Coordinates of C-alpha atoms in Angstrom, one line a residue:
M1 CA 70.8 182.3 -147.2
T2 CA 71.7 179.2 -145.2
K3 CA 69.4 176.3 -145.2
R4 CA 68.4 175.2 -141.8
T5 CA 68.7 171.5 -141.1
T6 CA 67.0 169.6 -138.4
T7 CA 67.6 166.1 -137.3
A8 CA 64.5 164.1 -137.8
T9 CA 63.4 162.0 -134.9
K10 CA 62.4 158.6 -136.1
K11 CA 60.0 156.4 -134.2
P12 CA 61.5 153.1 -133.4
V13 CA 60.3 150.4 -135.9
L14 CA 59.6 147.0 -134.4
A15 CA 61.6 144.5 -136.4
A16 CA 60.5 141.0 -137.1
L17 CA 63.5 139.8 -135.1
D18 CA 62.0 141.4 -132.0
L19 CA 59.2 138.9 -132.1
P20 CA 59.7 136.1 -129.6
A21 CA 60.3 132.6 -131.0
P22 CA 57.1 130.5 -131.0
V23 CA 56.9 127.7 -128.5
Q24 CA 56.8 124.4 -130.4
T25 CA 56.4 121.1 -128.7
T26 CA 54.7 117.7 -129.0
R27 CA 52.1 116.5 -126.6
L28 CA 51.8 118.8 -123.6
K29 CA 50.8 117.7 -120.1
R30 CA 51.4 120.1 -117.3
K31 CA 49.8 121.6 -114.2
Q32 CA 50.0 125.1 -115.7
F33 CA 51.3 126.6 -118.9
A34 CA 51.9 130.2 -119.9
S35 CA 53.6 131.8 -122.9
T36 CA 53.7 135.5 -124.0
G37 CA 54.1 134.6 -127.6
D38 CA 52.8 132.1 -130.2
V39 CA 52.4 128.4 -129.4
H40 CA 52.2 125.3 -131.6
I41 CA 51.5 122.0 -129.9
Q42 CA 51.8 118.9 -132.2
G43 CA 49.5 116.7 -130.1
D44 CA 47.1 116.9 -127.2
A45 CA 47.3 119.5 -124.5
V46 CA 46.2 118.5 -121.0
I47 CA 46.6 121.3 -118.5
T48 CA 45.4 120.8 -114.9
T49 CA 44.7 124.5 -114.1
Q50 CA 45.4 127.6 -116.4
F51 CA 46.5 127.6 -120.0
I52 CA 47.6 131.1 -120.9
V53 CA 48.9 132.2 -124.4
G54 CA 49.6 135.8 -125.3
G55 CA 49.8 135.1 -129.1
D56 CA 48.2 132.7 -131.4
C57 CA 47.8 129.1 -130.4
L58 CA 47.6 126.0 -132.7
I59 CA 46.9 122.6 -131.2
D60 CA 47.0 119.5 -133.4
G61 CA 44.9 117.5 -131.1
D62 CA 42.5 117.9 -128.2
L63 CA 42.6 120.6 -125.5
E64 CA 41.7 119.9 -121.9
A65 CA 42.2 122.5 -119.1
E66 CA 40.5 124.3 -116.3
E67 CA 40.7 127.8 -117.7
V68 CA 42.0 128.9 -121.1
F69 CA 43.2 132.5 -121.9
C70 CA 44.3 133.0 -125.5
L71 CA 44.8 136.6 -126.6
G72 CA 45.3 135.7 -130.2
K73 CA 43.6 133.1 -132.4
L74 CA 43.0 129.7 -130.9
T75 CA 42.9 126.8 -133.3
V76 CA 42.3 123.2 -132.1
T77 CA 42.0 120.4 -134.6
G78 CA 40.3 118.1 -132.1
D79 CA 37.9 118.6 -129.2
I80 CA 38.0 121.3 -126.5
R81 CA 37.0 120.4 -123.0
V82 CA 37.5 123.2 -120.4
Q83 CA 35.7 125.0 -117.6
S84 CA 36.1 128.6 -119.0
L85 CA 37.3 129.8 -122.3
Y86 CA 38.5 133.3 -123.1
V87 CA 39.8 134.2 -126.6
G88 CA 40.9 137.6 -128.0
H89 CA 40.5 136.9 -131.7
A90 CA 38.9 133.9 -133.4
L91 CA 38.2 130.4 -132.1
D92 CA 38.3 127.4 -134.5
A93 CA 37.7 123.8 -133.5
G94 CA 37.8 120.7 -135.7
G95 CA 35.7 118.8 -133.2
N96 CA 33.4 119.7 -130.3
I97 CA 33.6 122.6 -127.8
D98 CA 32.4 121.6 -124.4
V99 CA 32.7 124.4 -121.8
E100 CA 31.3 124.1 -118.3
Y101 CA 30.8 127.9 -117.7
L102 CA 31.6 130.8 -120.1
I103 CA 32.8 131.1 -123.6
K104 CA 33.9 134.7 -124.4
T105 CA 35.6 136.0 -127.5
G106 CA 36.7 139.5 -128.5
C107 CA 38.6 139.9 -125.2
S108 CA 41.0 142.8 -125.1
A109 CA 44.5 142.5 -123.6
D110 CA 43.7 144.9 -120.8
W111 CA 40.5 143.0 -119.9
M112 CA 42.3 139.6 -120.0
A113 CA 45.2 140.9 -117.8
R114 CA 42.7 142.3 -115.2
M115 CA 40.8 139.0 -115.3
L116 CA 44.0 137.3 -114.4
E117 CA 44.6 139.9 -111.8
L118 CA 48.0 140.7 -113.2
D119 CA 47.5 144.4 -112.4
Q120 CA 47.3 143.5 -108.7
R121 CA 50.9 142.2 -108.6
K122 CA 53.8 144.1 -107.3
P123 CA 55.6 146.3 -109.9
A124 CA 58.4 144.5 -111.6
A125 CA 62.0 145.4 -110.6
D126 CA 63.0 146.3 -114.2
G127 CA 60.0 148.7 -114.5
S128 CA 58.2 146.6 -117.1
S129 CA 54.4 146.7 -117.3
Y130 CA 52.2 144.0 -115.9
M131 CA 50.9 143.6 -119.5
D132 CA 54.3 142.1 -120.4
I133 CA 53.5 139.1 -118.1
L134 CA 50.5 138.3 -120.4
V135 CA 51.8 139.1 -123.9
H136 CA 55.2 140.1 -125.4
P137 CA 55.3 143.8 -126.4
A138 CA 56.1 142.8 -130.0
I139 CA 53.0 140.5 -130.1
L140 CA 50.8 143.3 -128.7
K141 CA 52.2 145.7 -131.3
R142 CA 51.3 143.2 -134.0
Y143 CA 47.7 143.2 -132.8
D144 CA 47.6 147.0 -133.0
H145 CA 48.6 147.0 -136.7
H146 CA 47.1 143.9 -138.2
D147 CA 43.5 142.9 -138.5
A148 CA 42.7 139.5 -137.1
F149 CA 42.7 136.8 -139.8
G150 CA 39.4 134.9 -140.0
G151 CA 37.2 137.5 -138.3
F152 CA 37.6 139.2 -134.9
G153 CA 35.8 137.3 -132.2
D154 CA 34.4 134.6 -134.6
I155 CA 33.7 131.0 -133.4
Q156 CA 33.7 128.1 -135.9
A157 CA 33.4 124.4 -135.1
L158 CA 32.8 121.2 -137.0
G159 CA 31.1 119.7 -134.0
Y160 CA 28.7 120.9 -131.3
V161 CA 29.1 123.7 -128.8
A162 CA 27.9 123.3 -125.3
C163 CA 28.3 125.9 -122.5
A164 CA 26.5 127.7 -119.7
D165 CA 27.0 131.2 -121.1
L166 CA 28.1 132.5 -124.5
D167 CA 29.5 136.0 -125.2
C168 CA 30.8 136.2 -128.7
H169 CA 31.7 139.5 -130.4
G170 CA 31.8 138.0 -133.9
N171 CA 29.9 135.3 -135.9
V172 CA 29.2 131.8 -134.7
Q173 CA 29.1 129.0 -137.3
L174 CA 28.6 125.4 -136.3
D175 CA 28.2 122.2 -138.2
D176 CA 26.4 120.6 -135.3
V177 CA 24.0 121.7 -132.5
L178 CA 24.3 124.7 -130.1
E179 CA 23.4 123.9 -126.5
V180 CA 23.7 127.0 -124.3
G181 CA 22.3 128.1 -120.9
E182 CA 22.2 131.7 -122.1
I183 CA 23.5 133.7 -125.1
Q184 CA 24.5 137.0 -123.6
F185 CA 25.6 138.5 -126.8
V186 CA 26.5 137.5 -130.4
G187 CA 27.8 140.5 -132.3
G188 CA 27.3 138.9 -135.8
H189 CA 25.4 136.0 -137.3
L190 CA 24.6 132.7 -135.6
S191 CA 24.3 129.5 -137.6
A192 CA 23.9 125.9 -136.3
A193 CA 22.3 122.6 -137.1
A194 CA 20.0 123.0 -134.1
I195 CA 19.8 125.6 -131.3
H196 CA 18.6 125.1 -127.7
V197 CA 19.0 128.0 -125.2
A198 CA 17.8 127.5 -121.6
G199 CA 17.6 131.3 -121.0
D200 CA 17.6 134.4 -123.1
C201 CA 19.2 134.8 -126.5
N202 CA 20.6 138.0 -127.9
C203 CA 21.9 137.9 -131.5
Q204 CA 22.7 141.1 -133.4
G205 CA 22.8 139.5 -136.8
E206 CA 20.9 136.7 -138.5
L207 CA 19.9 133.6 -136.6
F208 CA 19.8 130.5 -138.7
S209 CA 19.1 126.9 -137.8
E210 CA 19.0 123.8 -140.1
T211 CA 16.4 122.2 -137.8
D212 CA 14.6 123.3 -134.6
I213 CA 15.2 126.4 -132.4
Q214 CA 14.1 126.2 -128.8
V215 CA 14.7 129.3 -126.5
E216 CA 13.1 129.0 -123.1
G217 CA 13.6 132.8 -122.5
A218 CA 13.4 135.9 -124.7
L219 CA 14.8 135.8 -128.2
F220 CA 16.2 138.8 -130.0
A221 CA 17.6 138.6 -133.5
A222 CA 18.0 141.0 -136.5
N223 CA 16.6 138.3 -138.8
L224 CA 15.5 134.7 -138.1
I225 CA 15.4 131.7 -140.4
C226 CA 14.4 128.3 -138.9
Q227 CA 14.2 125.2 -141.1
G228 CA 12.2 123.4 -138.5
N229 CA 10.0 124.3 -135.5
L230 CA 10.4 127.5 -133.5
D231 CA 9.6 127.3 -129.8
V232 CA 10.3 130.4 -127.7
A233 CA 9.0 132.3 -124.7
S234 CA 8.9 135.6 -126.7
I235 CA 10.6 136.8 -129.8
H236 CA 11.5 140.3 -131.1
S237 CA 13.2 140.8 -134.5
Q238 CA 14.1 143.9 -136.5
G239 CA 13.5 142.0 -139.8
D240 CA 11.8 138.9 -141.0
I241 CA 10.8 135.8 -138.9
S242 CA 10.6 132.7 -141.0
T243 CA 10.1 129.1 -140.0
W244 CA 9.4 126.0 -142.0
G245 CA 7.4 124.4 -139.1
Y246 CA 5.3 126.0 -136.4
L247 CA 6.0 129.1 -134.3
R248 CA 5.0 128.6 -130.7
A249 CA 5.4 131.2 -128.0
T250 CA 4.1 132.1 -124.6
G251 CA 4.8 135.9 -124.9
E252 CA 4.9 138.6 -127.5
V253 CA 6.0 137.8 -131.1
S254 CA 7.0 140.9 -133.1
S255 CA 8.8 141.9 -136.3
L256 CA 9.5 145.6 -136.2
R257 CA 10.4 146.0 -139.9
G258 CA 9.6 142.7 -141.6
E259 CA 7.1 140.0 -141.9
I260 CA 6.3 136.8 -140.0
H261 CA 6.0 133.6 -142.0
S262 CA 5.3 130.1 -140.7
G263 CA 5.0 127.1 -142.8
R264 CA 2.6 125.6 -140.3
W265 CA 0.7 127.3 -137.4
I266 CA 1.5 130.3 -135.2
A267 CA 0.2 130.3 -131.6
T268 CA 1.0 132.4 -128.5
K269 CA -0.5 133.5 -125.2
G270 CA 0.6 137.0 -126.0
S271 CA 0.3 139.2 -129.1
V272 CA 1.6 138.9 -132.7
Y273 CA 2.7 142.0 -134.6
A274 CA 4.5 142.5 -137.9
A275 CA 5.2 145.7 -139.9
K276 CA 4.4 143.8 -143.1
Y277 CA 2.5 140.5 -143.7
I278 CA 1.7 137.8 -141.2
K279 CA 1.5 134.4 -143.0
S280 CA 0.8 130.9 -141.6
G281 CA 0.2 127.7 -143.5
E282 CA -2.4 126.6 -140.9
S283 CA -4.0 128.3 -137.9
L284 CA -3.0 131.6 -136.3
V285 CA -3.8 132.2 -132.6
A286 CA -2.7 135.1 -130.5
E287 CA -4.7 135.4 -127.2
K288 CA -3.9 139.2 -126.8
G289 CA -4.3 140.4 -130.4
I290 CA -3.0 140.3 -133.9
S291 CA -1.9 143.3 -136.0
C292 CA 0.1 143.9 -139.1
G293 CA 1.1 146.9 -141.3
A294 CA -1.6 149.2 -142.6
D295 CA -0.9 148.4 -146.3
Y296 CA -0.4 144.7 -145.8
G297 CA -2.5 141.8 -144.4
I298 CA -2.9 138.6 -142.4
L299 CA -3.0 135.4 -144.4
A300 CA -3.7 132.1 -142.5
A301 CA -4.4 128.6 -143.8
T302 CA -2.4 129.3 -147.0
S303 CA -1.6 125.5 -147.3
L304 CA -5.1 124.2 -146.6
P305 CA -8.3 124.0 -148.7
R306 CA -11.1 126.3 -147.6
S307 CA -13.1 123.3 -146.4
R308 CA -10.6 122.8 -143.5
W309 CA -10.4 126.4 -142.4
A310 CA -12.9 126.0 -139.5
T311 CA -10.9 123.1 -138.0
H312 CA -7.3 123.6 -138.9
G313 CA -7.0 127.1 -140.6
F314 CA -8.7 129.3 -138.1
V315 CA -7.7 132.7 -136.8
S316 CA -8.4 133.5 -133.2
A317 CA -7.6 136.6 -131.0
A318 CA -9.2 138.8 -128.4
S319 CA -11.0 140.6 -131.2
K320 CA -11.2 140.0 -134.9
P321 CA -8.1 141.4 -136.5
R322 CA -8.3 144.0 -139.3
L323 CA -6.9 143.1 -142.8
L324 CA -7.7 139.4 -142.5
L325 CA -7.2 138.1 -146.0
S326 CA -7.5 134.4 -145.6
G327 CA -8.5 131.9 -142.8
Q328 CA -11.7 131.8 -140.8
F329 CA -12.0 133.8 -137.6
V330 CA -13.1 131.7 -134.6
E331 CA -13.5 133.1 -131.1
G332 CA -12.1 131.6 -128.0
K333 CA -9.3 129.5 -129.3
K334 CA -6.1 129.5 -127.2
L335 CA -2.6 128.1 -127.3
K336 CA -3.7 124.9 -125.4
H337 CA -6.2 124.1 -128.3
I338 CA -3.3 124.2 -130.8
D339 CA -1.2 122.0 -128.5
A340 CA -4.0 119.5 -128.4
L341 CA -4.4 119.5 -132.2
E342 CA -0.6 119.0 -132.5
K343 CA -0.7 115.8 -130.4
K344 CA -3.4 114.3 -132.6
R345 CA -1.6 115.2 -135.8
E346 CA -0.9 112.3 -138.1
T347 CA 0.4 113.7 -141.4
E348 CA 4.0 114.7 -141.9
L349 CA 5.5 117.2 -144.3
D350 CA 8.3 116.2 -146.7
W351 CA 11.0 117.8 -144.6
E352 CA 9.8 116.1 -141.4
V353 CA 10.0 112.5 -142.6
P354 CA 13.8 112.1 -143.0
R355 CA 14.4 113.8 -139.7
R356 CA 12.1 111.4 -137.9
L357 CA 13.8 108.4 -139.5
K358 CA 17.2 109.8 -138.5
R359 CA 16.0 110.1 -134.9
E360 CA 14.6 106.6 -134.9
M361 CA 17.8 105.1 -136.2
Q362 CA 20.0 106.6 -133.5
P363 CA 21.1 104.1 -130.9
V364 CA 19.4 104.4 -127.5

């Protein structure tokens, strides 16, 4: 019997030598810059129009440009000042990130190429794909076989982040404040020293702030922890809503599977619902109704003596809520009454004093 032999067809293996040599330079100042591989700039980068990198980019300094497209990981040790910022993998900044329009992470190669309208160009004479204009094939292959180091789509900054719109497919972690026109999407957790959103906010993970959170539109988060005051138009959460200070809203406040806990008061023109407990250190006002889980309860005025319940620890709604465990029900109270009491407030909590002193010591 003769043994049949077949010639095995091996798939071509991409060798390390096939990778393009990274671009290394000192301070970069150009009208436009594009590279299909990795880039390392040992100084500031000042680009008048577009800054396009198909691989990873490391800048030991500041980055200024009109539009930035980085398919890999973008690391800037200084500040970032651009009009639009598009990143495929992670974004790290040692300073502030100041973007006039959109910050978007988690961009695919195909999306970025179409955004640059590379697919609209005439076919290359050598038959290469339009994708080769954006990223070297070896770099693209590297993305297919290796996970992004540091988290896919993450944003980290030691300073503040300011932009018109934010679309992040990973986590956002800031040491300073977040000032955004609208948070279209955050696929992970969001953490900042303070958060202000002029429009809506959509966070799929936990939303955490070391101080105040102000969202002028609707706020959605899986869980919410605010070590300050929480001021929103409306709020919907899958889990717990917790704030050290007050919770003020003009619309609905709901926790679908958790509890609502405010160190001070809760007040809204809409309704308040929690699947578990609703707790407030002072008053609780919901002009359209208050309801909690059937086997739980509503606890107001938990930080006040019973003698102050009628003036500062009352509960008010369209009708007296069931399962009211503490606090005194008073008819006819509205959000405007709580706002009036807040203006007359004189006492400060322990965590409020150092923050007030810090604000007063800041130069005008």
